[in-house]
Coordinates of C-alpha atoms and ligand atoms in Angstrom, one line a residue:
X1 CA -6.4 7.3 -36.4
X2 CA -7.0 9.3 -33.3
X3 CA -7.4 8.9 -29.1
X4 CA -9.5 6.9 -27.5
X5 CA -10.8 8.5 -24.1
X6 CA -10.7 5.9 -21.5
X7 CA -12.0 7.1 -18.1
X8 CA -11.8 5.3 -14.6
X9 CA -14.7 6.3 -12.1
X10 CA -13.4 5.4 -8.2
X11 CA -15.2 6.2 -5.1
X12 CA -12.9 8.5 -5.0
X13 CA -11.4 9.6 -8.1
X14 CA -12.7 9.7 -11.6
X15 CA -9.5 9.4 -14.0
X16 CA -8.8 10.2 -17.2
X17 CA -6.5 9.9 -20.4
X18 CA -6.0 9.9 -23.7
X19 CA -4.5 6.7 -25.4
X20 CA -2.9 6.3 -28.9
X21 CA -3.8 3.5 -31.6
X22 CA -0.7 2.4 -30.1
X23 CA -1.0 2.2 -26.4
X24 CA 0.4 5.1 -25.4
X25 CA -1.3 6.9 -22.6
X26 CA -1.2 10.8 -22.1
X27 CA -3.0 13.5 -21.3
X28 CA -3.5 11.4 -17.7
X29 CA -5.7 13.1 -15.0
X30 CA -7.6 12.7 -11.6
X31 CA -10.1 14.4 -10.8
X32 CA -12.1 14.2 -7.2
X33 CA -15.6 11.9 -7.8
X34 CA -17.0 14.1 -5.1
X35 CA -17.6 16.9 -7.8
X36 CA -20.2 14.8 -9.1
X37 CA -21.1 12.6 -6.4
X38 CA -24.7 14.6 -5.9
X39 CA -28.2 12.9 -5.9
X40 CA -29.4 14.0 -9.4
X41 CA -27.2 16.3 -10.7
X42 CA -24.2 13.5 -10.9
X43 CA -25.0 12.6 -15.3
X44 CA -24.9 16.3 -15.1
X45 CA -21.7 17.0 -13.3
X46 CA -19.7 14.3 -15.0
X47 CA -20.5 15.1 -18.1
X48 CA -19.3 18.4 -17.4
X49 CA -15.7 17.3 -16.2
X50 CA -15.8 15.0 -19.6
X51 CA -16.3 18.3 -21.6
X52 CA -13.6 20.5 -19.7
X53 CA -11.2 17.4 -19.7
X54 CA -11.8 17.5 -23.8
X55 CA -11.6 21.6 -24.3
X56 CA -7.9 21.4 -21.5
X57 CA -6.3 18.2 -23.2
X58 CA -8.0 17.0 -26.8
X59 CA -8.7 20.3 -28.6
X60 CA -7.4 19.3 -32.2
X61 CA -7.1 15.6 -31.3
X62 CA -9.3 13.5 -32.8
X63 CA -11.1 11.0 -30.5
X64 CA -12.0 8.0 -32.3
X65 CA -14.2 6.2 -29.1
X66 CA -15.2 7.2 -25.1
X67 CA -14.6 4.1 -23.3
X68 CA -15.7 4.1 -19.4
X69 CA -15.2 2.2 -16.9
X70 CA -17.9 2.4 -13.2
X71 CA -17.1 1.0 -10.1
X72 CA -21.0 -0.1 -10.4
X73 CA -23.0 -3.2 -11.8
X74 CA -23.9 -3.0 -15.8
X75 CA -26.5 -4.5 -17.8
X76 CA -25.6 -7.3 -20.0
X77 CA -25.7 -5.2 -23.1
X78 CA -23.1 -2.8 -21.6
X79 CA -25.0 0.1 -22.1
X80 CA -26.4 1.3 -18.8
X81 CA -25.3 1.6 -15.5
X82 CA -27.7 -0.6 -13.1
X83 CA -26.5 0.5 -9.4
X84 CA -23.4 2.1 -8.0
X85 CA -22.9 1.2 -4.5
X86 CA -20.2 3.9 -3.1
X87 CA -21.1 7.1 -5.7
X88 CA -24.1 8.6 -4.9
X89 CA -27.0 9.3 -8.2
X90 CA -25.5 6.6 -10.6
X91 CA -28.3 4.4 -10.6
X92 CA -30.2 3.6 -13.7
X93 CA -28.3 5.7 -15.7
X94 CA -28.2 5.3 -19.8
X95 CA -24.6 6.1 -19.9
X96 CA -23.8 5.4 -23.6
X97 CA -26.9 6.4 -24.8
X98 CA -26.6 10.0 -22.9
X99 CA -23.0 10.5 -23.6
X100 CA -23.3 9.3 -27.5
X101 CA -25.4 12.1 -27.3
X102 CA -23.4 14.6 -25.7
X103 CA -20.4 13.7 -27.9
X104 CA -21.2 12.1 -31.2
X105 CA -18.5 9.2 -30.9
X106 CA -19.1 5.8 -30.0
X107 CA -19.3 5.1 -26.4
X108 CA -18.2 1.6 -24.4
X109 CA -19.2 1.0 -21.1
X110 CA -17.8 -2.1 -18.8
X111 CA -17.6 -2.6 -15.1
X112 CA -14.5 -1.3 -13.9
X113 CA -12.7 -4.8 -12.6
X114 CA -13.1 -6.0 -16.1
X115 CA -11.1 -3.6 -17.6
X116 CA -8.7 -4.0 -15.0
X117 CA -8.4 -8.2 -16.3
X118 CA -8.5 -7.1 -20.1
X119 CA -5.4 -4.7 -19.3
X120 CA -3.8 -7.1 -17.0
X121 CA -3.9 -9.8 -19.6
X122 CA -2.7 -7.4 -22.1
X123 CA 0.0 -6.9 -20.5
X124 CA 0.9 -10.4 -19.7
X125 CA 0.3 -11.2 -22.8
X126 CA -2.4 -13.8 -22.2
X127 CA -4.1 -15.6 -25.0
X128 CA -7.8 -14.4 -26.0
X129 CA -8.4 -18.8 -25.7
X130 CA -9.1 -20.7 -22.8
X131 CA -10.1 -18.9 -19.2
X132 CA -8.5 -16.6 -17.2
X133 CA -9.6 -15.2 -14.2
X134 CA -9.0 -12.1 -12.6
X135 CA -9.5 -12.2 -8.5
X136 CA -8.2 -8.5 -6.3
X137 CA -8.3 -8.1 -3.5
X138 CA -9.0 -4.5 -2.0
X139 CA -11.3 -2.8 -0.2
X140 CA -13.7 -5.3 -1.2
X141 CA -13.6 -8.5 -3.4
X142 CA -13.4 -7.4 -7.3
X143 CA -13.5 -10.2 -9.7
X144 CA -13.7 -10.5 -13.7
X145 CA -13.9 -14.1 -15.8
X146 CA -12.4 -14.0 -19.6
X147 CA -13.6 -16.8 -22.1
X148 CA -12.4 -17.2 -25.1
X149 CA -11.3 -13.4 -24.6
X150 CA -14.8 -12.5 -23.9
X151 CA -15.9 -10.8 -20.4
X152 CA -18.4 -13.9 -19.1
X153 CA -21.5 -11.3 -18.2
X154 CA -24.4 -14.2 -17.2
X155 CA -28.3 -13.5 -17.8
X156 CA -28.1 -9.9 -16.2
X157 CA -24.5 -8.5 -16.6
X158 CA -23.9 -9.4 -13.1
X159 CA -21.7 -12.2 -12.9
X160 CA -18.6 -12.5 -11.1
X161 CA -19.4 -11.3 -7.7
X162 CA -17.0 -13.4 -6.0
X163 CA -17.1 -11.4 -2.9
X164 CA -20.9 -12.4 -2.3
X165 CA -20.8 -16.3 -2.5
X166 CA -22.0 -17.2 1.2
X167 CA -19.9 -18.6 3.9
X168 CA -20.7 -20.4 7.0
X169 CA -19.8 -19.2 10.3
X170 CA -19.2 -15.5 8.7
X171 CA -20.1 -12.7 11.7
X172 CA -21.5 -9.3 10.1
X173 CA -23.3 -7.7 7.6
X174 CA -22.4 -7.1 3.7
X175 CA -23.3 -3.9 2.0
X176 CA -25.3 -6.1 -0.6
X177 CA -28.1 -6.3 2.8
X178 CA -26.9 -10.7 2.9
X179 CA -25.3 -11.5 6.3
X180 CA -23.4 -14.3 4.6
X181 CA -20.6 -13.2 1.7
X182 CA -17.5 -13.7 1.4
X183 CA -16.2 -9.9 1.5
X184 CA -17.5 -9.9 4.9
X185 CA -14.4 -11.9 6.3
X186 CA -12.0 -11.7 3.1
X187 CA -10.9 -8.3 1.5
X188 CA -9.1 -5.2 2.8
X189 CA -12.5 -3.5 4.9
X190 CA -12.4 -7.1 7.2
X191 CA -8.6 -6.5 7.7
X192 CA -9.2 -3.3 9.0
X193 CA -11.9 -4.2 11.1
X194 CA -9.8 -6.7 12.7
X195 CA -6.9 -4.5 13.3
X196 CA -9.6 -2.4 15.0
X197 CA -10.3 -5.2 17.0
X198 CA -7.5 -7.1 17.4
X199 CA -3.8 -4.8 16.9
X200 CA -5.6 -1.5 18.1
X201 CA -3.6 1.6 17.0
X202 CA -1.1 -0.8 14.6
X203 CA -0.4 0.8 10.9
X204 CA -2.6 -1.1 8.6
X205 CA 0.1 -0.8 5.7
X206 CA 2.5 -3.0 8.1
X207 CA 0.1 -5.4 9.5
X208 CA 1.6 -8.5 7.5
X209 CA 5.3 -7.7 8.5
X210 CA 4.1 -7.1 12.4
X211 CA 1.4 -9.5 12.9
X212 CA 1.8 -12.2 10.1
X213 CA 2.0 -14.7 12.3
X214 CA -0.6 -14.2 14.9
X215 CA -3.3 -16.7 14.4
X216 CA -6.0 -13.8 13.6
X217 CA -3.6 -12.9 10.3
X218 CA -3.1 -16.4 9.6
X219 CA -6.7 -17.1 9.5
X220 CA -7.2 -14.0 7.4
X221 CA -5.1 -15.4 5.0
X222 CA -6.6 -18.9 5.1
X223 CA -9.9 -17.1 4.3
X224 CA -8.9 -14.9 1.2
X225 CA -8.0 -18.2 -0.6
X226 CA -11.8 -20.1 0.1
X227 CA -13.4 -17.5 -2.5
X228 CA -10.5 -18.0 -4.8
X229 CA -10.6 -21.7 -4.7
X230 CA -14.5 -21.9 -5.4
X231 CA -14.2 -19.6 -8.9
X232 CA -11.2 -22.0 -9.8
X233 CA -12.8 -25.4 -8.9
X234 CA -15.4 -23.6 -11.2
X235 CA -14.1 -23.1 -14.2
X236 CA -10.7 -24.6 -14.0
X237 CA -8.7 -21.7 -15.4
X238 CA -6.0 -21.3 -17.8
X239 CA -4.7 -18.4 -15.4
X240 CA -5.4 -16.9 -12.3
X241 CA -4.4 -13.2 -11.9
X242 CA -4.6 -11.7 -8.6
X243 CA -4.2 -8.3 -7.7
X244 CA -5.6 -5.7 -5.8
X245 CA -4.5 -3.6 -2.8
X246 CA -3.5 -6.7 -0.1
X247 CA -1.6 -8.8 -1.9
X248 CA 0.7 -5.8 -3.2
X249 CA 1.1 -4.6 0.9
X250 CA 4.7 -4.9 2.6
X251 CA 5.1 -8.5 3.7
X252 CA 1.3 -9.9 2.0
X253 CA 2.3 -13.9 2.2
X254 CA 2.0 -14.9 -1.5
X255 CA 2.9 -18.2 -0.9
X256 CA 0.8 -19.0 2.0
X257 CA -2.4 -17.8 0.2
X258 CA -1.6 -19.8 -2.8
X259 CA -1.1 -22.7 -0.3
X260 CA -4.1 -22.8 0.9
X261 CA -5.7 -21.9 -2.7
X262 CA -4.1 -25.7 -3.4
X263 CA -5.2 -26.8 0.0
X264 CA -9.1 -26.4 -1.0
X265 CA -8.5 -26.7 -5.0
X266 CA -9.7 -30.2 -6.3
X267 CA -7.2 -33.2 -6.4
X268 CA -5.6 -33.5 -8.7
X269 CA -6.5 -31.6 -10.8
X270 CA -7.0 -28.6 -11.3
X271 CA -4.7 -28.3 -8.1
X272 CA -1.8 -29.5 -9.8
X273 CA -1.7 -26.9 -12.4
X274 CA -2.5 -23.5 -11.1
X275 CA -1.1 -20.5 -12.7
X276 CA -0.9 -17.8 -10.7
X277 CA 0.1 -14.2 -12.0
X278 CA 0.3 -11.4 -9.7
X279 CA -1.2 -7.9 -11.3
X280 CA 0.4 -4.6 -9.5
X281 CA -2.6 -2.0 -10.8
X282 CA -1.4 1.1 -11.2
X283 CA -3.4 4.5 -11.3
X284 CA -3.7 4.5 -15.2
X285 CA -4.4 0.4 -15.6
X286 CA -8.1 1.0 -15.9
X287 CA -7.9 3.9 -18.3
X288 CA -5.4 1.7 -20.2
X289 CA -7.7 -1.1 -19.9
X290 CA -11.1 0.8 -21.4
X291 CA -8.6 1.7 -24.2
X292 CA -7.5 -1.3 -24.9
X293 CA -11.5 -2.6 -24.9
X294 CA -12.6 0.0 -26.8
X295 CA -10.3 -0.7 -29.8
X296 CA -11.0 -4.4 -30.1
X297 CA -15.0 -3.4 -30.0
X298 CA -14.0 -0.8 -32.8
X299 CA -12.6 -3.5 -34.6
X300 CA -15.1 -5.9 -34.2
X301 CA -17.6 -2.9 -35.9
X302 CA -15.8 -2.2 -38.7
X303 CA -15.4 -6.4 -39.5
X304 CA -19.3 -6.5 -38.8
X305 CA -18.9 -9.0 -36.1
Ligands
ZN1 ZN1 -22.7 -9.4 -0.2

């Protein structure tokens, strides 16, 4: 048994790794997206830093799978990338058909905040049963559902775009072209345009500790947890794992959001019974995560499923 390659495009950095049949990652590297980040010459280019990453850190390893991860939305087959808002000539790309090609292994592709959930619940060891949801919170809203340890994909791979379910009275426009998501009011871009606004010149890493209690923060708070309440009145999940950039910042209020997560949850249930599991992402949890896919689709080959 051999490597699986997971890689983890950003915005702004691609990373990479090579993980063991036993979950050990090595061989972990970042490389700038902005090497590829070119209007048709970014399959090109990133193939490129796939074939220098395997000459500088696999030569004699064997690589049983290339599992990646885009920042983008997929089809439902999870074999092409549809659109890629923030990396510039990703659209419409054929990724595991072009890299099967270029390196004669299998190839998975899966939106990026999936693999994030499918590591997160390895490593909380959540059951493949039942529903868990994964909700974080960062520069925008990224959200992934599990059932019955499947990523829930809908009719065109798209599903799970918590960050666009409209809102009333929102001010602004999303970069989906809608004037009415969620994300405009509720992830880490609407905190900084309010500190913008509002605490001009404050440190957006100590906003919580500093301004918690201003109404503005407050109401910030109270808004995160509207999204979060819809997906869980939804499906009424075994677990809820939230993560993300915010609610890892110095002095995020855990509690409060997860008060008002009950306040708009249905009574009594599923209100009474939410289980909440905070995530901390690190830089390798979505190279770990494509690993971590990619094994249990190699598995599910070689049974035939
Ligand atoms: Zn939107």
């Amino acid at each position: 048994m051999g490597y699986i390659l997971g890689i983890d495009v950003g915005g702004t950095n691609t990373r990479l790794g090579l993980v063991s049949e036993k979950g050990e990652l090595t061989e972990f590297v970042r490389e700038a997206t902005s090497q590829y980040n070119r209007e048709g010459e970014a399959v090109g280019l990133f193939i490129g830093i796939i074939r220098r990453y395997i000459e500088e850190h696999a030569t004699g390893k064997e690589i049983d799978a290339i599992s990646v991860g885009f920042p983008s939305t997929v089809d439902k087959e999870r074999r092409r990338v549809i659109e890629t808002p923030n990396i510039v000539g990703l659209n419409n790309i054929p990724v595991v058909d072009t890299l099967e090609r270029e390196f004669n292994v299998p190839v998975f592709l899966e939106r990026d905040t999936c693999l994030i959930l499918i590591n997160d619940m390895e490593k909380n060891h959540i059951p493949g049963e039942g529903v868990a949801i994964g909700i974080y919170y960062g520069t925008g809203i990224g959200n992934a559902i599990s059932i019955d340890g499947k990523i829930f994909t809908g009719k065109h791979g798209v599903s799970a775009e918590l960050g666009h379910i409209p809102m009333r009275g929102v001010d602004g426009r999303c970069g989906c072209g809608n004037s009415s998501c969620a994300e405009i009011v509720a992830c880490g871009r609407a905190l900084e345009g309010i500190i913008k606004k509002h605490f001009a010149g404050s440190d957006i890493s100590k906003v919580f500790v500093e301004h918690g209690d201003s109404e503005i923060i407050k109401r910030f708070v109270d808004d995160l947890a509207i999204p979060a309440a819809t997906e869980i009145n939804i499906l009424d999940p075994d677990y809820i794992i939230i993560g993300g950039g915010l609610p890892n910042m110095e002095g995020f209020p855990r509690e409060e959001l997860e008060r008002h997560i009950h306040r708009y949850a249905r009574k009594p249930l599923p209100d009474e019974d939410l289980k909440f599991i905070y995530s901390k992402e690190g830089q390798e949890s979505g190279v770990m995560g494509a690993a971590i896919h990619a094994r249990k689709e190699l598995l599910k080959r070689e049974k035939g499923v």
